[in-house]
PDB file of C-alpha atoms in Angstrom:
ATOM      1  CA  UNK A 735       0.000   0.000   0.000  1.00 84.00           C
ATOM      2  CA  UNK A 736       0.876   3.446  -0.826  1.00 92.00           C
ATOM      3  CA  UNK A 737      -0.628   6.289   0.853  1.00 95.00           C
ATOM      4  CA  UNK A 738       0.132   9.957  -0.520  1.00 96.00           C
ATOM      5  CA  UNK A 739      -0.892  13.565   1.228  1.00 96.00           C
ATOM      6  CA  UNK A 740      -0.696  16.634  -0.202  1.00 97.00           C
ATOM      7  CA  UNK A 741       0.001  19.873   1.937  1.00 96.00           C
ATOM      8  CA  UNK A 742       0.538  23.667   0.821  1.00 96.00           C
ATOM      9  CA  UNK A 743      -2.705  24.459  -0.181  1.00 97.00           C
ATOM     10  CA  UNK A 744      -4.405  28.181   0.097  1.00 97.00           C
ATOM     11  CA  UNK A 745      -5.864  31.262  -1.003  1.00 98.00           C
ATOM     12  CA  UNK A 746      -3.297  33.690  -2.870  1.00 98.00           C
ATOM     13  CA  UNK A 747      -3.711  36.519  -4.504  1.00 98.00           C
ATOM     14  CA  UNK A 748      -3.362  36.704  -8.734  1.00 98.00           C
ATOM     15  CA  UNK A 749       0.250  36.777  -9.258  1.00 98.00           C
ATOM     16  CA  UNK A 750       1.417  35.250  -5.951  1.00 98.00           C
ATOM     17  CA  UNK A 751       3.393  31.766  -5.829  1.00 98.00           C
ATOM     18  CA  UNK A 752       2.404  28.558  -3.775  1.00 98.00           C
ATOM     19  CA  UNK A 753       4.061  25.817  -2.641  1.00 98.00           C
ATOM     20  CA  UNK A 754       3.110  22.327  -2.543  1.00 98.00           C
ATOM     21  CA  UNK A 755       4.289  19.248  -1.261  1.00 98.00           C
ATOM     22  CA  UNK A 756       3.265  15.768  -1.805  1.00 97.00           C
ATOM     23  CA  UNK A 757       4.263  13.139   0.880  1.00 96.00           C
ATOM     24  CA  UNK A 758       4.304   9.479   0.063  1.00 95.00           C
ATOM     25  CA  UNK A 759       4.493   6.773   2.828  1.00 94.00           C
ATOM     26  CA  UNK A 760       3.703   2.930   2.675  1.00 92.00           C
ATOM     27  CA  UNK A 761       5.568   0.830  -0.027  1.00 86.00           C
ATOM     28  CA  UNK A 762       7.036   4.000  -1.539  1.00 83.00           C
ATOM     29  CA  UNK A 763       9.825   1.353  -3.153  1.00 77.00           C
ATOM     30  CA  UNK A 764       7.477   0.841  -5.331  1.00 76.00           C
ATOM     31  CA  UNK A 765       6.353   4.239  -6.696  1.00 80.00           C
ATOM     32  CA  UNK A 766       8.764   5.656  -9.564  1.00 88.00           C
ATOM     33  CA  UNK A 767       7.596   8.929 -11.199  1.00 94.00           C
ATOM     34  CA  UNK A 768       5.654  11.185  -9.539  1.00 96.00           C
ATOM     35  CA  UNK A 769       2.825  13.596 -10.555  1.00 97.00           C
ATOM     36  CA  UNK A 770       0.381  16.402 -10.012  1.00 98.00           C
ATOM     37  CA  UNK A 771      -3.205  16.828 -11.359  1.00 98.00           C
ATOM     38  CA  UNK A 772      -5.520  19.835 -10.623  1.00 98.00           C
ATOM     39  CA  UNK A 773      -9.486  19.745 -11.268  1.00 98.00           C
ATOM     40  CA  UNK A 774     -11.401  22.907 -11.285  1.00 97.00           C
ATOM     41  CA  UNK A 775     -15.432  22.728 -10.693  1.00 93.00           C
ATOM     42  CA  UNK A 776     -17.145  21.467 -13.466  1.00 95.00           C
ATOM     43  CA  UNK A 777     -13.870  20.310 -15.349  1.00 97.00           C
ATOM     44  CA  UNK A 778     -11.992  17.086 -15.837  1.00 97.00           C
ATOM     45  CA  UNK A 779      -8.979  16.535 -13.755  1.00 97.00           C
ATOM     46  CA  UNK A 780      -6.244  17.427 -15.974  1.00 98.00           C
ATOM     47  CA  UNK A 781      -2.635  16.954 -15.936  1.00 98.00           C
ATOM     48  CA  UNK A 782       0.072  19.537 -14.480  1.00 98.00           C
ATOM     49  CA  UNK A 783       3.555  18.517 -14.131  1.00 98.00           C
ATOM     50  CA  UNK A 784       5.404  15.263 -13.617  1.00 98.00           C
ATOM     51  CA  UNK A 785       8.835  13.676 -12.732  1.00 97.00           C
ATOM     52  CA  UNK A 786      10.776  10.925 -13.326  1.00 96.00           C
ATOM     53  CA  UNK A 787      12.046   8.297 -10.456  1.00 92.00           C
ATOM     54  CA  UNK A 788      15.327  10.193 -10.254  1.00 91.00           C
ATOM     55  CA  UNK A 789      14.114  14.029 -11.354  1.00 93.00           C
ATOM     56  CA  UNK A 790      15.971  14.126 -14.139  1.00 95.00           C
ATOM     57  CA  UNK A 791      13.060  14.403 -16.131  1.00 97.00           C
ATOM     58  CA  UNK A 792      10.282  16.586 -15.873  1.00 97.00           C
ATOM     59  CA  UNK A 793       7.193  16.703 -18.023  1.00 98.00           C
ATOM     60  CA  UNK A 794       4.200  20.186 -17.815  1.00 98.00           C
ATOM     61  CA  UNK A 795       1.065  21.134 -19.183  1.00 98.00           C
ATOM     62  CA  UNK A 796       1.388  24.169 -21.553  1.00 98.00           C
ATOM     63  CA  UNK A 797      -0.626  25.955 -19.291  1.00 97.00           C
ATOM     64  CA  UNK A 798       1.489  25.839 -16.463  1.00 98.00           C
ATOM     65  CA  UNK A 799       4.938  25.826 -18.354  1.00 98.00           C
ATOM     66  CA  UNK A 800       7.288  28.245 -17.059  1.00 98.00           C
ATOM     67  CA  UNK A 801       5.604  29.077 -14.077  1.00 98.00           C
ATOM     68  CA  UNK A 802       5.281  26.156 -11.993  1.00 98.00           C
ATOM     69  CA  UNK A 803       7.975  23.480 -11.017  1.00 98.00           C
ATOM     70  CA  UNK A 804       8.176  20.272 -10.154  1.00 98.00           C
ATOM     71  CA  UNK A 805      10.619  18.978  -8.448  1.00 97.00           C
ATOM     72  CA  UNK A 806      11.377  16.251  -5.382  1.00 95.00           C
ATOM     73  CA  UNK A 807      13.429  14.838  -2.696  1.00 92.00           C
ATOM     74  CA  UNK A 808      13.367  11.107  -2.655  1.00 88.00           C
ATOM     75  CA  UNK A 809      15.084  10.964   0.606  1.00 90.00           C
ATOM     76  CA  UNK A 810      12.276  12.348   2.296  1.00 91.00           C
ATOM     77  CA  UNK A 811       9.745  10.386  -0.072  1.00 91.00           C
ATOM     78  CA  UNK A 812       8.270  14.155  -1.096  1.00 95.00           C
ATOM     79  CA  UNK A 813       7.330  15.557  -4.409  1.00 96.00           C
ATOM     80  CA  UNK A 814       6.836  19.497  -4.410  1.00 97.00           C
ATOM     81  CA  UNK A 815       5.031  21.766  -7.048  1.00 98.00           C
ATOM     82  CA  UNK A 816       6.430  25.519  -6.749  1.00 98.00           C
ATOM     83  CA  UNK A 817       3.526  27.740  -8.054  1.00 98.00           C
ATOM     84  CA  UNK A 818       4.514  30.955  -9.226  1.00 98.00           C
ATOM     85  CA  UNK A 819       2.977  33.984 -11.212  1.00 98.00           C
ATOM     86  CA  UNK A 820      -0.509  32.298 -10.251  1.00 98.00           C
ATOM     87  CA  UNK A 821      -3.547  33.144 -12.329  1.00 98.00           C
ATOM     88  CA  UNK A 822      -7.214  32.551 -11.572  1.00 98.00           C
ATOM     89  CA  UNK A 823      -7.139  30.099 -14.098  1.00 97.00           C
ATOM     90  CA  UNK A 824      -5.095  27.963 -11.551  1.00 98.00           C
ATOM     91  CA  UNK A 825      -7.667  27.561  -8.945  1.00 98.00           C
ATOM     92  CA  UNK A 826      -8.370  24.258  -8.737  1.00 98.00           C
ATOM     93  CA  UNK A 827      -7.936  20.853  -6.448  1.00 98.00           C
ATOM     94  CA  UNK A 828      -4.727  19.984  -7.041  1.00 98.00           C
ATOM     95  CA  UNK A 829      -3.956  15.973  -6.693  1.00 98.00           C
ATOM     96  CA  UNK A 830      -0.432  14.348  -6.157  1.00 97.00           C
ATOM     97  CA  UNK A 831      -0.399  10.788  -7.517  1.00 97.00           C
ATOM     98  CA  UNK A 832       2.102   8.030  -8.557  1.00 95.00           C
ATOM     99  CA  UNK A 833       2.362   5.324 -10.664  1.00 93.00           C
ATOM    100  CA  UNK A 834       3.112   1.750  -9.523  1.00 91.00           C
ATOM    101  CA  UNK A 835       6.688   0.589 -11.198  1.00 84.00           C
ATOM    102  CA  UNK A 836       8.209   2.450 -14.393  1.00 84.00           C
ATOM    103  CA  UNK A 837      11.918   3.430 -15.547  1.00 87.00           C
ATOM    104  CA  UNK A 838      13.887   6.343 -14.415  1.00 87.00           C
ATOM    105  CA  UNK A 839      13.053   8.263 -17.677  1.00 91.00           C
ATOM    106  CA  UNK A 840       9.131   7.939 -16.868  1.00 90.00           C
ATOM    107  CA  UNK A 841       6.830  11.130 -16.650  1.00 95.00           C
ATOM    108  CA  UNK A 842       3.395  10.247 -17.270  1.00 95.00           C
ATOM    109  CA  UNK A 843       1.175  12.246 -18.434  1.00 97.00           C
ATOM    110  CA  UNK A 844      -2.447  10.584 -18.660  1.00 97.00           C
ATOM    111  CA  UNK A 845      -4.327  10.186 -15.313  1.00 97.00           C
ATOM    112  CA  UNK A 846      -4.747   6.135 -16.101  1.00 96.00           C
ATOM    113  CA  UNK A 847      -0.850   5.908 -15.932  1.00 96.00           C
ATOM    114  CA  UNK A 848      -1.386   6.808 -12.033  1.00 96.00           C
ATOM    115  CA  UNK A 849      -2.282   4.165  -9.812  1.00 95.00           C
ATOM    116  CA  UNK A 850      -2.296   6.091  -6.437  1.00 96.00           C
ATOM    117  CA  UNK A 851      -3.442   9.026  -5.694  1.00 97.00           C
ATOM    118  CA  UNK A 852      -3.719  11.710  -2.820  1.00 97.00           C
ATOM    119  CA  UNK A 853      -6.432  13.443  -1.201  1.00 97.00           C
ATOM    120  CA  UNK A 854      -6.043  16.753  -3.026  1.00 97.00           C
ATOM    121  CA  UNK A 855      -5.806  20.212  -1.282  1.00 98.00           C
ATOM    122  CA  UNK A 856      -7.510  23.355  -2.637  1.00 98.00           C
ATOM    123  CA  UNK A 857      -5.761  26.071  -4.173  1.00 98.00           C
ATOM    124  CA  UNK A 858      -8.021  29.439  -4.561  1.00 98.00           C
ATOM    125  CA  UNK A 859      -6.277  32.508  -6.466  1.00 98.00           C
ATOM    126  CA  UNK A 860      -8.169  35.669  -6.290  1.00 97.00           C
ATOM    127  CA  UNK A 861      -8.432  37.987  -8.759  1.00 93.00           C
TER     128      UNK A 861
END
């Protein structure tokens, strides 16, 4: 079992920064890449950002390119997402999931790549 739990959530104001942090306990041997999915009211979850076993490889949404990063320490089993220049756009529930197994060079991008999956924490940016 994996269990994952997101912290860093908040309100900001438009053009603030955010950061989050996705902690993973359990079987965390298990879990290579690491991801993070947002989903706005009355929208599909979509993908963000993602990296690779080793975070040598990152992977973002256009929409978030250049603004956020993605980034993690493995020996404290965390994955963080550093939110930056934040738009309204960008409030959402943001979700930290993994995938069970991969390579080193894995970043997923599709949410059925992900086989665990955090709680989500809200992120609200004013306007």
């Amino acid at each position: 079992q994996v269990q994952l739990v997101e912290s860093g959530g908040g309100l900001v104001q438009a053009g603030g920064s955010l950061s989050l942090s996705c902690a993973a306990s359990g079987r965390t041997f298990s879990i290579y890449a690491g991801g993070w999915f947002r989903q706005a009211p009355g929208k599909e979850r979509e993908f963000v950002a993602a990296i690779s076993r080793r975070g040598g490889f990152t992977s973002y949404a256009d929409s978030v390119k250049g603004r956020f990063t993605i980034s993690r320490d493995n020996s404290k089993n965390t994955v963080n997402l550093q939110m930056n220049s934040l738009k309204p756009g960008d409030t959402a529930v943001y979700y930290c999931a993994a995938p069970q197994g991969g390579s080193d060079y894995y970043t997923p991008r599709k949410i059925n790549e992900y086989d665990y999956w955090g709680q989500g924490t809200q992120v609200t940016v004013s306007s």
